[in-house]
mmCIF file of C-alpha atoms and ligand atoms in Angstrom:
data_model
loop_
_atom_site.group_PDB
_atom_site.id
_atom_site.type_symbol
_atom_site.label_atom_id
_atom_site.label_comp_id
_atom_site.label_asym_id
_atom_site.label_seq_id
_atom_site.Cartn_x
_atom_site.Cartn_y
_atom_site.Cartn_z
ATOM 1 C CA UNK A 253 112.548 56.231 85.199
ATOM 2 C CA UNK A 254 109.637 55.400 83.992
ATOM 3 C CA UNK A 255 106.788 57.598 85.591
ATOM 4 C CA UNK A 256 102.724 55.863 85.406
ATOM 5 C CA UNK A 257 100.007 56.655 86.909
ATOM 6 C CA UNK A 258 97.943 53.835 88.315
ATOM 7 C CA UNK A 259 94.153 53.017 88.179
ATOM 8 C CA UNK A 260 92.905 54.742 91.458
ATOM 9 C CA UNK A 261 95.071 57.299 91.202
ATOM 10 C CA UNK A 262 93.413 57.558 87.292
ATOM 11 C CA UNK A 263 90.409 57.269 88.395
ATOM 12 C CA UNK A 264 90.486 60.697 90.184
ATOM 13 C CA UNK A 265 91.392 62.376 87.029
ATOM 14 C CA UNK A 266 89.340 65.204 85.368
ATOM 15 C CA UNK A 267 89.176 62.368 81.928
ATOM 16 C CA UNK A 268 90.257 64.643 79.213
ATOM 17 C CA UNK A 269 93.464 64.347 81.368
ATOM 18 C CA UNK A 270 93.258 60.698 82.016
ATOM 19 C CA UNK A 271 93.341 59.726 78.527
ATOM 20 C CA UNK A 272 97.203 61.167 78.616
ATOM 21 C CA UNK A 273 100.505 59.235 79.148
ATOM 22 C CA UNK A 274 103.152 61.566 81.095
ATOM 23 C CA UNK A 275 105.050 63.081 78.533
ATOM 24 C CA UNK A 276 108.561 60.455 77.269
ATOM 25 C CA UNK A 277 110.618 62.555 74.905
ATOM 26 C CA UNK A 278 113.117 59.119 74.327
ATOM 27 C CA UNK A 279 116.222 60.205 75.489
ATOM 28 C CA UNK A 280 118.835 58.015 76.119
ATOM 29 C CA UNK A 281 122.294 58.781 76.926
ATOM 30 C CA UNK A 282 124.032 59.278 73.006
ATOM 31 C CA UNK A 283 126.986 60.507 71.890
ATOM 32 C CA UNK A 284 125.741 62.278 68.729
ATOM 33 C CA UNK A 285 122.132 63.275 69.838
ATOM 34 C CA UNK A 286 120.275 64.595 66.647
ATOM 35 C CA UNK A 287 116.492 64.262 67.891
ATOM 36 C CA UNK A 288 115.287 66.869 69.145
ATOM 37 C CA UNK A 289 115.938 69.520 66.364
ATOM 38 C CA UNK A 290 118.301 71.272 68.900
ATOM 39 C CA UNK A 291 121.198 74.052 68.144
ATOM 40 C CA UNK A 292 124.052 70.948 68.427
ATOM 41 C CA UNK A 293 127.238 74.036 67.623
ATOM 42 C CA UNK A 294 125.691 75.474 71.245
ATOM 43 C CA UNK A 295 126.714 79.566 71.530
ATOM 44 C CA UNK A 296 129.168 81.107 70.076
ATOM 45 C CA UNK A 297 132.219 81.514 72.800
ATOM 46 C CA UNK A 298 131.843 85.147 72.986
ATOM 47 C CA UNK A 299 127.875 84.724 73.502
ATOM 48 C CA UNK A 300 127.843 82.456 75.865
ATOM 49 C CA UNK A 301 130.355 84.109 77.813
ATOM 50 C CA UNK A 302 128.693 87.777 78.506
ATOM 51 C CA UNK A 303 125.434 85.579 78.785
ATOM 52 C CA UNK A 304 126.640 84.355 82.427
ATOM 53 C CA UNK A 305 127.839 87.155 82.502
ATOM 54 C CA UNK A 306 124.509 88.549 82.868
ATOM 55 C CA UNK A 307 123.576 85.839 84.663
ATOM 56 C CA UNK A 308 125.509 86.589 87.664
ATOM 57 C CA UNK A 309 124.559 90.141 87.862
ATOM 58 C CA UNK A 310 120.110 89.451 88.645
ATOM 59 C CA UNK A 311 119.018 89.397 92.630
ATOM 60 C CA UNK A 312 116.419 86.114 92.608
ATOM 61 C CA UNK A 313 115.375 87.486 95.706
ATOM 62 C CA UNK A 314 113.084 89.589 93.685
ATOM 63 C CA UNK A 315 110.269 88.128 91.780
ATOM 64 C CA UNK A 316 110.550 88.350 87.951
ATOM 65 C CA UNK A 317 108.819 90.581 85.363
ATOM 66 C CA UNK A 318 105.765 89.281 84.843
ATOM 67 C CA UNK A 319 105.433 89.987 81.450
ATOM 68 C CA UNK A 320 109.139 90.491 80.487
ATOM 69 C CA UNK A 321 109.482 93.707 79.437
ATOM 70 C CA UNK A 322 113.022 93.564 78.341
ATOM 71 C CA UNK A 323 112.529 90.418 76.555
ATOM 72 C CA UNK A 324 109.686 91.885 75.153
ATOM 73 C CA UNK A 325 110.829 94.930 74.157
ATOM 74 C CA UNK A 326 113.901 94.148 72.360
ATOM 75 C CA UNK A 327 112.013 91.347 70.575
ATOM 76 C CA UNK A 328 109.705 94.278 69.047
ATOM 77 C CA UNK A 329 112.396 96.420 68.104
ATOM 78 C CA UNK A 330 113.796 93.384 66.487
ATOM 79 C CA UNK A 331 110.284 92.327 64.554
ATOM 80 C CA UNK A 332 108.947 96.025 64.292
ATOM 81 C CA UNK A 333 105.952 95.456 66.164
ATOM 82 C CA UNK A 334 105.121 97.089 69.946
ATOM 83 C CA UNK A 335 105.737 95.540 72.989
ATOM 84 C CA UNK A 336 101.964 95.641 73.188
ATOM 85 C CA UNK A 337 102.371 93.253 70.047
ATOM 86 C CA UNK A 338 104.808 90.480 72.370
ATOM 87 C CA UNK A 339 103.516 87.676 74.454
ATOM 88 C CA UNK A 340 107.206 86.003 75.989
ATOM 89 C CA UNK A 341 106.398 82.361 77.830
ATOM 90 C CA UNK A 342 108.427 79.747 78.928
ATOM 91 C CA UNK A 343 108.692 78.057 75.717
ATOM 92 C CA UNK A 344 107.117 78.146 72.573
ATOM 93 C CA UNK A 345 105.177 75.069 74.367
ATOM 94 C CA UNK A 346 103.802 76.984 76.879
ATOM 95 C CA UNK A 347 102.675 79.515 74.404
ATOM 96 C CA UNK A 348 100.886 77.315 72.598
ATOM 97 C CA UNK A 349 99.208 75.313 76.131
ATOM 98 C CA UNK A 350 98.043 79.241 76.736
ATOM 99 C CA UNK A 351 96.398 79.759 73.493
ATOM 100 C CA UNK A 352 94.524 76.342 73.929
ATOM 101 C CA UNK A 353 93.768 77.748 76.764
ATOM 102 C CA UNK A 354 92.424 80.684 76.016
ATOM 103 C CA UNK A 355 90.641 80.365 72.341
ATOM 104 C CA UNK A 356 89.941 76.437 72.682
ATOM 105 C CA UNK A 357 87.477 74.221 75.159
ATOM 106 C CA UNK A 358 84.216 72.740 75.002
ATOM 107 C CA UNK A 359 82.060 73.524 71.432
ATOM 108 C CA UNK A 360 85.863 75.108 70.219
ATOM 109 C CA UNK A 361 87.291 73.117 66.991
ATOM 110 C CA UNK A 362 91.277 73.149 66.312
ATOM 111 C CA UNK A 363 91.458 72.075 62.889
ATOM 112 C CA UNK A 364 94.910 70.562 62.613
ATOM 113 C CA UNK A 365 96.854 68.882 59.575
ATOM 114 C CA UNK A 366 98.731 65.502 61.087
ATOM 115 C CA UNK A 367 101.507 64.861 60.496
ATOM 116 C CA UNK A 368 102.603 67.801 62.541
ATOM 117 C CA UNK A 369 103.830 68.525 66.200
ATOM 118 C CA UNK A 370 101.908 66.613 68.281
ATOM 119 C CA UNK A 371 101.332 68.983 71.319
ATOM 120 C CA UNK A 372 98.368 70.807 69.505
ATOM 121 C CA UNK A 373 96.063 68.138 69.859
ATOM 122 C CA UNK A 374 97.357 66.851 72.934
ATOM 123 C CA UNK A 375 96.689 70.752 74.360
ATOM 124 C CA UNK A 376 93.331 70.742 72.757
ATOM 125 C CA UNK A 377 92.063 67.633 73.556
ATOM 126 C CA UNK A 378 93.559 68.498 77.363
ATOM 127 C CA UNK A 379 91.025 71.216 77.236
ATOM 128 C CA UNK A 380 88.429 69.425 75.007
ATOM 129 C CA UNK A 381 88.573 71.423 72.232
ATOM 130 C CA UNK A 382 86.948 68.853 68.645
ATOM 131 C CA UNK A 383 90.169 68.064 66.656
ATOM 132 C CA UNK A 384 88.897 68.205 62.809
ATOM 133 C CA UNK A 385 92.253 66.964 61.150
ATOM 134 C CA UNK A 386 93.209 67.919 57.483
ATOM 135 C CA UNK A 387 95.273 65.448 57.088
ATOM 136 C CA UNK A 388 98.555 66.184 54.421
ATOM 137 C CA UNK A 389 99.253 64.513 51.445
ATOM 138 C CA UNK A 390 100.265 60.926 51.930
ATOM 139 C CA UNK A 391 103.089 61.348 49.176
ATOM 140 C CA UNK A 392 104.340 64.431 49.353
ATOM 141 C CA UNK A 393 103.381 65.498 52.510
ATOM 142 C CA UNK A 394 102.515 68.918 51.364
ATOM 143 C CA UNK A 395 98.942 70.269 53.713
ATOM 144 C CA UNK A 396 95.872 70.059 50.960
ATOM 145 C CA UNK A 397 95.219 74.103 51.662
ATOM 146 C CA UNK A 398 91.969 73.952 49.434
ATOM 147 C CA UNK A 399 90.782 71.558 52.130
ATOM 148 C CA UNK A 400 92.386 73.941 55.182
ATOM 149 C CA UNK A 401 90.787 76.711 53.965
ATOM 150 C CA UNK A 402 87.045 74.978 53.332
ATOM 151 C CA UNK A 403 87.906 74.193 57.252
ATOM 152 C CA UNK A 404 88.972 77.006 58.215
ATOM 153 C CA UNK A 405 85.980 78.475 58.096
ATOM 154 C CA UNK A 406 83.944 76.867 61.348
ATOM 155 C CA UNK A 407 87.598 76.544 63.400
ATOM 156 C CA UNK A 408 88.158 78.789 66.186
ATOM 157 C CA UNK A 409 91.702 78.281 65.855
ATOM 158 C CA UNK A 410 93.883 76.557 62.591
ATOM 159 C CA UNK A 411 97.307 76.208 63.766
ATOM 160 C CA UNK A 412 100.211 75.784 60.354
ATOM 161 C CA UNK A 413 103.325 74.843 61.661
ATOM 162 C CA UNK A 414 105.788 76.156 58.876
ATOM 163 C CA UNK A 415 108.484 74.827 58.384
ATOM 164 C CA UNK A 416 106.059 71.688 59.836
ATOM 165 C CA UNK A 417 108.113 69.945 62.734
ATOM 166 C CA UNK A 418 108.409 66.581 61.083
ATOM 167 C CA UNK A 419 108.168 67.151 57.799
ATOM 168 C CA UNK A 420 110.285 70.335 56.649
ATOM 169 C CA UNK A 421 107.736 72.262 54.653
ATOM 170 C CA UNK A 422 107.111 75.843 54.362
ATOM 171 C CA UNK A 423 103.116 77.529 54.077
ATOM 172 C CA UNK A 424 103.240 80.020 51.100
ATOM 173 C CA UNK A 425 102.483 83.298 53.292
ATOM 174 C CA UNK A 426 99.985 83.714 50.570
ATOM 175 C CA UNK A 427 98.220 80.554 51.786
ATOM 176 C CA UNK A 428 98.316 81.731 55.196
ATOM 177 C CA UNK A 429 96.430 84.461 53.893
ATOM 178 C CA UNK A 430 93.207 82.775 52.225
ATOM 179 C CA UNK A 431 93.342 80.809 55.879
ATOM 180 C CA UNK A 432 93.377 83.700 57.801
ATOM 181 C CA UNK A 433 90.872 85.475 56.011
ATOM 182 C CA UNK A 434 88.618 82.231 56.123
ATOM 183 C CA UNK A 435 88.660 81.806 59.636
ATOM 184 C CA UNK A 436 86.652 82.955 62.406
ATOM 185 C CA UNK A 437 88.826 82.327 64.452
ATOM 186 C CA UNK A 438 92.997 82.298 65.538
ATOM 187 C CA UNK A 439 95.285 81.586 63.143
ATOM 188 C CA UNK A 440 98.633 80.314 64.471
ATOM 189 C CA UNK A 441 101.336 80.131 62.251
ATOM 190 C CA UNK A 442 104.367 78.226 64.162
ATOM 191 C CA UNK A 443 107.155 79.501 63.232
ATOM 192 C CA UNK A 444 109.650 77.290 65.706
ATOM 193 C CA UNK A 445 112.303 76.627 62.462
ATOM 194 C CA UNK A 446 111.529 80.028 60.468
ATOM 195 C CA UNK A 447 115.676 81.057 61.314
ATOM 196 C CA UNK A 448 116.304 78.185 58.812
ATOM 197 C CA UNK A 449 113.635 78.826 56.105
ATOM 198 C CA UNK A 450 114.485 80.770 52.745
ATOM 199 C CA UNK A 451 113.860 84.939 53.202
ATOM 200 C CA UNK A 452 110.118 85.255 52.250
ATOM 201 C CA UNK A 453 108.288 82.797 54.003
ATOM 202 C CA UNK A 454 106.816 83.789 57.227
ATOM 203 C CA UNK A 455 103.684 85.645 57.760
ATOM 204 C CA UNK A 456 105.069 87.839 59.786
ATOM 205 C CA UNK A 457 104.540 90.418 57.360
ATOM 206 C CA UNK A 458 100.255 89.317 57.225
ATOM 207 C CA UNK A 459 100.024 90.243 60.969
ATOM 208 C CA UNK A 460 99.246 94.314 59.476
ATOM 209 C CA UNK A 461 96.435 93.150 57.709
ATOM 210 C CA UNK A 462 95.064 89.968 59.705
ATOM 211 C CA UNK A 463 94.198 90.334 63.351
ATOM 212 C CA UNK A 464 93.378 87.228 63.981
ATOM 213 C CA UNK A 465 97.041 85.685 63.174
ATOM 214 C CA UNK A 466 99.345 84.434 66.165
ATOM 215 C CA UNK A 467 103.181 84.307 65.229
ATOM 216 C CA UNK A 468 105.040 82.043 67.161
ATOM 217 C CA UNK A 469 108.371 81.865 67.585
ATOM 218 C CA UNK A 470 111.079 80.314 69.679
ATOM 219 C CA UNK A 471 115.064 80.767 71.158
ATOM 220 C CA UNK A 472 115.882 77.157 71.556
ATOM 221 C CA UNK A 473 116.573 76.288 68.014
ATOM 222 C CA UNK A 474 118.162 78.762 65.717
ATOM 223 C CA UNK A 475 119.014 80.204 68.995
ATOM 224 C CA UNK A 476 120.993 77.057 70.844
ATOM 225 C CA UNK A 477 118.702 78.281 74.417
ATOM 226 C CA UNK A 478 116.629 74.707 74.699
ATOM 227 C CA UNK A 479 117.404 74.667 78.566
ATOM 228 C CA UNK A 480 116.389 77.910 78.461
ATOM 229 C CA UNK A 481 112.940 77.680 77.284
ATOM 230 C CA UNK A 482 112.271 81.260 76.406
ATOM 231 C CA UNK A 483 109.194 81.624 73.330
ATOM 232 C CA UNK A 484 107.078 84.434 72.188
ATOM 233 C CA UNK A 485 104.353 85.513 70.042
ATOM 234 C CA UNK A 486 103.279 88.125 67.764
ATOM 235 C CA UNK A 487 99.951 89.216 67.700
ATOM 236 C CA UNK A 488 97.161 91.753 67.748
ATOM 237 C CA UNK A 489 97.498 93.222 71.596
ATOM 238 C CA UNK A 490 94.059 92.037 72.080
ATOM 239 C CA UNK A 491 94.894 88.891 71.968
ATOM 240 C CA UNK A 492 98.434 89.026 73.883
ATOM 241 C CA UNK A 493 96.142 90.383 76.448
ATOM 242 C CA UNK A 494 93.990 86.677 76.187
ATOM 243 C CA UNK A 495 97.556 85.082 76.459
ATOM 244 C CA UNK A 496 97.894 87.184 79.512
ATOM 245 C CA UNK A 497 94.897 86.802 81.402
ATOM 246 C CA UNK A 498 95.484 82.830 81.391
ATOM 247 C CA UNK A 499 99.313 83.191 81.700
ATOM 248 C CA UNK A 500 100.731 81.939 85.070
ATOM 249 C CA UNK A 501 102.438 85.629 85.827
ATOM 250 C CA UNK A 502 106.343 84.146 86.683
ATOM 251 C CA UNK A 503 106.819 81.162 84.378
ATOM 252 C CA UNK A 504 109.585 83.181 82.060
ATOM 253 C CA UNK A 505 112.270 83.405 85.698
ATOM 254 C CA UNK A 506 115.062 86.298 86.167
ATOM 255 C CA UNK A 507 117.598 84.186 84.791
ATOM 256 C CA UNK A 508 115.998 83.206 81.478
ATOM 257 C CA UNK A 509 114.935 87.056 81.243
ATOM 258 C CA UNK A 510 118.660 87.792 81.444
ATOM 259 C CA UNK A 511 120.028 85.697 79.542
ATOM 260 C CA UNK A 512 117.173 85.826 76.614
ATOM 261 C CA UNK A 513 118.044 89.341 76.864
ATOM 262 C CA UNK A 514 121.506 88.759 75.848
ATOM 263 C CA UNK A 515 120.891 86.592 73.040
ATOM 264 C CA UNK A 516 118.295 89.346 71.531
ATOM 265 C CA UNK A 517 120.937 91.425 71.698
ATOM 266 C CA UNK A 518 123.292 89.394 70.453
ATOM 267 C CA UNK A 519 121.611 87.725 67.814
ATOM 268 C CA UNK A 520 123.697 88.527 64.587
ATOM 269 C CA UNK A 521 126.142 86.338 66.406
ATOM 270 C CA UNK A 522 123.940 83.679 65.392
ATOM 271 C CA UNK A 523 124.121 84.287 61.878
ATOM 272 C CA UNK A 524 127.293 82.190 60.059
ATOM 273 C CA UNK A 525 125.769 79.085 62.860
ATOM 274 C CA UNK A 526 122.289 79.631 60.676
ATOM 275 C CA UNK A 527 123.971 80.049 57.947
ATOM 276 C CA UNK A 528 126.099 76.145 58.657
ATOM 277 C CA UNK A 529 123.240 74.578 59.709
ATOM 278 C CA UNK A 530 121.170 75.679 56.368
ATOM 279 C CA UNK A 531 124.134 74.255 54.070
ATOM 280 C CA UNK A 532 124.793 70.816 56.004
ATOM 281 C CA UNK A 533 121.518 70.644 55.964
ATOM 282 C CA UNK A 534 121.711 69.949 51.936
ATOM 283 C CA UNK A 535 124.859 68.303 52.337
ATOM 284 C CA UNK A 536 123.043 65.629 54.546
ATOM 285 C CA UNK A 537 120.149 65.449 52.083
ATOM 286 C CA UNK A 538 122.162 64.960 49.250
ATOM 287 C CA UNK A 539 124.270 62.190 51.200
ATOM 288 C CA UNK A 540 121.475 60.562 52.114
ATOM 289 C CA UNK A 541 118.892 61.262 48.676
ATOM 290 C CA UNK A 542 121.785 59.268 47.286
ATOM 291 C CA UNK A 543 120.807 55.869 49.271
ATOM 292 C CA UNK A 544 117.479 56.195 46.865
ATOM 293 C CA UNK A 545 118.454 52.537 45.578
ATOM 294 C CA UNK A 546 118.381 51.308 49.259
ATOM 295 C CA UNK A 547 115.139 52.140 49.539
ATOM 296 C CA UNK A 548 116.013 55.940 50.643
ATOM 297 C CA UNK A 549 113.655 58.794 50.576
ATOM 298 C CA UNK A 550 114.425 62.256 52.110
ATOM 299 C CA UNK A 551 112.006 64.706 51.222
ATOM 300 C CA UNK A 552 113.208 68.449 50.736
ATOM 301 C CA UNK A 553 113.787 70.510 54.320
ATOM 302 C CA UNK A 554 113.030 73.951 54.748
ATOM 303 C CA UNK A 555 114.671 73.755 58.801
ATOM 304 C CA UNK A 556 117.322 72.182 60.630
ATOM 305 C CA UNK A 557 116.053 68.470 60.520
ATOM 306 C CA UNK A 558 115.493 66.028 57.286
ATOM 307 C CA UNK A 559 112.702 63.550 57.728
ATOM 308 C CA UNK A 560 114.115 60.320 56.145
ATOM 309 C CA UNK A 561 111.787 57.160 54.718
ATOM 310 C CA UNK A 562 113.231 54.436 55.159
ATOM 311 C CA UNK A 563 113.328 50.291 55.193
ATOM 312 C CA UNK A 564 112.593 48.347 58.361
ATOM 313 C CA UNK A 565 113.390 51.989 60.261
ATOM 314 C CA UNK A 566 112.331 51.251 63.672
ATOM 315 C CA UNK A 567 114.813 48.251 63.177
ATOM 316 C CA UNK A 568 117.343 50.697 61.535
ATOM 317 C CA UNK A 569 116.375 53.310 64.676
ATOM 318 C CA UNK A 570 117.326 50.968 67.302
ATOM 319 C CA UNK A 571 120.707 49.559 65.074
ATOM 320 C CA UNK A 572 121.447 53.389 65.647
ATOM 321 C CA UNK A 573 120.847 53.929 69.122
ATOM 322 C CA UNK A 574 122.130 51.020 70.342
ATOM 323 C CA UNK A 575 125.429 49.699 67.787
ATOM 324 C CA UNK A 576 126.243 53.234 67.304
ATOM 325 C CA UNK A 577 125.468 55.336 70.132
ATOM 326 C CA UNK A 578 123.517 58.112 67.675
ATOM 327 C CA UNK A 579 119.603 59.360 68.104
ATOM 328 C CA UNK A 580 117.173 60.056 65.621
ATOM 329 C CA UNK A 581 113.595 60.197 66.296
ATOM 330 C CA UNK A 582 111.509 57.528 65.446
ATOM 331 C CA UNK A 583 108.214 58.414 64.101
ATOM 332 C CA UNK A 584 107.267 54.952 62.150
ATOM 333 C CA UNK A 585 104.639 54.077 63.857
ATOM 334 C CA UNK A 586 102.630 57.965 62.944
ATOM 335 C CA UNK A 587 100.302 57.267 60.787
ATOM 336 C CA UNK A 588 101.153 58.927 57.467
ATOM 337 C CA UNK A 589 104.466 58.790 58.071
ATOM 338 C CA UNK A 590 105.399 54.965 58.648
ATOM 339 C CA UNK A 591 108.795 53.826 57.927
ATOM 340 C CA UNK A 592 109.785 57.544 58.852
ATOM 341 C CA UNK A 593 112.865 59.114 61.007
ATOM 342 C CA UNK A 594 113.845 62.833 61.341
ATOM 343 C CA UNK A 595 117.279 63.812 61.731
ATOM 344 C CA UNK A 596 118.429 66.850 63.308
ATOM 345 C CA UNK A 597 120.882 68.840 61.072
ATOM 346 C CA UNK A 598 124.007 68.880 63.638
ATOM 347 C CA UNK A 599 127.699 69.500 63.425
ATOM 348 C CA UNK A 600 129.584 68.379 59.965
ATOM 349 C CA UNK A 601 130.763 64.946 61.744
ATOM 350 C CA UNK A 602 127.702 64.543 63.632
ATOM 351 C CA UNK A 603 126.237 64.389 60.226
ATOM 352 C CA UNK A 604 129.190 62.569 57.811
ATOM 353 C CA UNK A 605 128.445 59.483 61.322
ATOM 354 C CA UNK A 606 124.583 59.628 61.209
ATOM 355 C CA UNK A 607 125.095 59.470 56.866
ATOM 356 C CA UNK A 608 127.138 56.340 56.899
ATOM 357 C CA UNK A 609 125.841 54.690 58.993
ATOM 358 C CA UNK A 610 122.048 54.955 57.539
ATOM 359 C CA UNK A 611 124.119 54.241 54.426
ATOM 360 C CA UNK A 612 125.450 50.631 56.889
ATOM 361 C CA UNK A 613 122.408 49.890 58.067
ATOM 362 C CA UNK A 614 119.824 50.492 54.966
ATOM 363 C CA UNK A 615 122.756 48.333 52.983
ATOM 364 C CA UNK A 616 121.980 45.100 55.178
ATOM 365 C CA UNK A 617 118.657 45.834 56.178
ATOM 366 C CA UNK A 618 118.359 45.521 52.558
ATOM 367 C CA UNK A 619 120.192 42.030 51.983
ATOM 368 C CA UNK A 620 119.009 40.524 55.428
HETATM 369 N N1 PMP B 88 106.670 74.344 67.644
HETATM 370 C C1 PMP B 88 108.000 73.556 66.931
HETATM 371 C C2 PMP B 88 106.930 72.798 66.275
HETATM 372 C C3 PMP B 88 108.531 72.925 67.881
HETATM 373 O O1 PMP B 88 109.330 71.714 66.945
HETATM 374 C C4 PMP B 88 108.849 72.806 69.330
HETATM 375 C C5 PMP B 88 109.868 72.197 69.911
HETATM 376 N N2 PMP B 88 109.873 70.413 69.077
HETATM 377 C C6 PMP B 88 107.723 73.824 70.073
HETATM 378 C C7 PMP B 88 106.996 74.417 68.903
HETATM 379 C C8 PMP B 88 108.307 74.257 70.930
HETATM 380 O O2 PMP B 88 109.856 74.439 71.702
HETATM 381 P P1 PMP B 88 110.126 75.708 72.559
HETATM 382 O O3 PMP B 88 109.029 74.698 73.995
HETATM 383 O O4 PMP B 88 111.642 74.622 73.138
HETATM 384 O O5 PMP B 88 109.938 76.673 72.247
#
């Protein structure tokens, strides 16, 4: 069902909101959905059972714990920080939004490294934050760290998505440190996909020495809880205070809190799936790289998705969806990602299916 805004209603809106269109994640019912970087394996069955048992115990006649203290304490213990350094939100998206509410706005500047996750610019603009882009290299898709450090000197917020969605690269913690040291404002390291990256890739160890660093995590990806909506940030207690000041008190409901506590208690049970996704990523990457003769290019990824350039990408995307019942994400009209699709790494069967259909379709568009 299409959602639209009529002209008279648009005229009533604040200008920064009137400039937007309702978000359309582009979902269609398909057999193989590799479009949203979810964990297509789902939870390990024993965790799923424990989550269901925990949900049955929840009393929803009472409001939830406003700051989700049970979740907060578990996250703090896991990451070796104090609970005061943790803020929990209704998905990472809400925390990003709250960060712009608290630290963005008129007279404030976001420094962004496109192509990257689109919501940074979206939320910044919604609260009337100026956006300064430091574009990634057209060829390697890597950020220009020196230019980023320079731009950071006048930023209110710098966002470093690492691994970056949709290009898959990690920014070295040493480079994140340089940005933190240059920036008088807040530096958000969005590590939503951090669990798929190699050891040592996280900026988290910098938290102790860089009080302007905020590290974002989510249970949506590695922990197969995208439908539950739970994200968290690790930051200086004072920055957590600023986020707590702007947040709505009850956005993380009691059911989600109960499920998240169980997932966090059982988080080691997810390790085999995470390892499997990483090994499948390499296998899928090799299968697609083998199509270089058909004009296919794959960038290295430290995440649970691959950025793939294919000839006639939009046509290929449509054929995957309509002929093969496979949904991937079409970035071919995003500046800097011309011809690119983003393929989430799925189960071995899903990966075989998308690789063989991409092989067939890229051969066809080449010959046709
Ligand atoms: N950061 C990045 C880079 C993402 O790709 C996403 C989800 N697409 C999020 C944050 C937010 O995830 P969630 O709101 O599901 O926690």
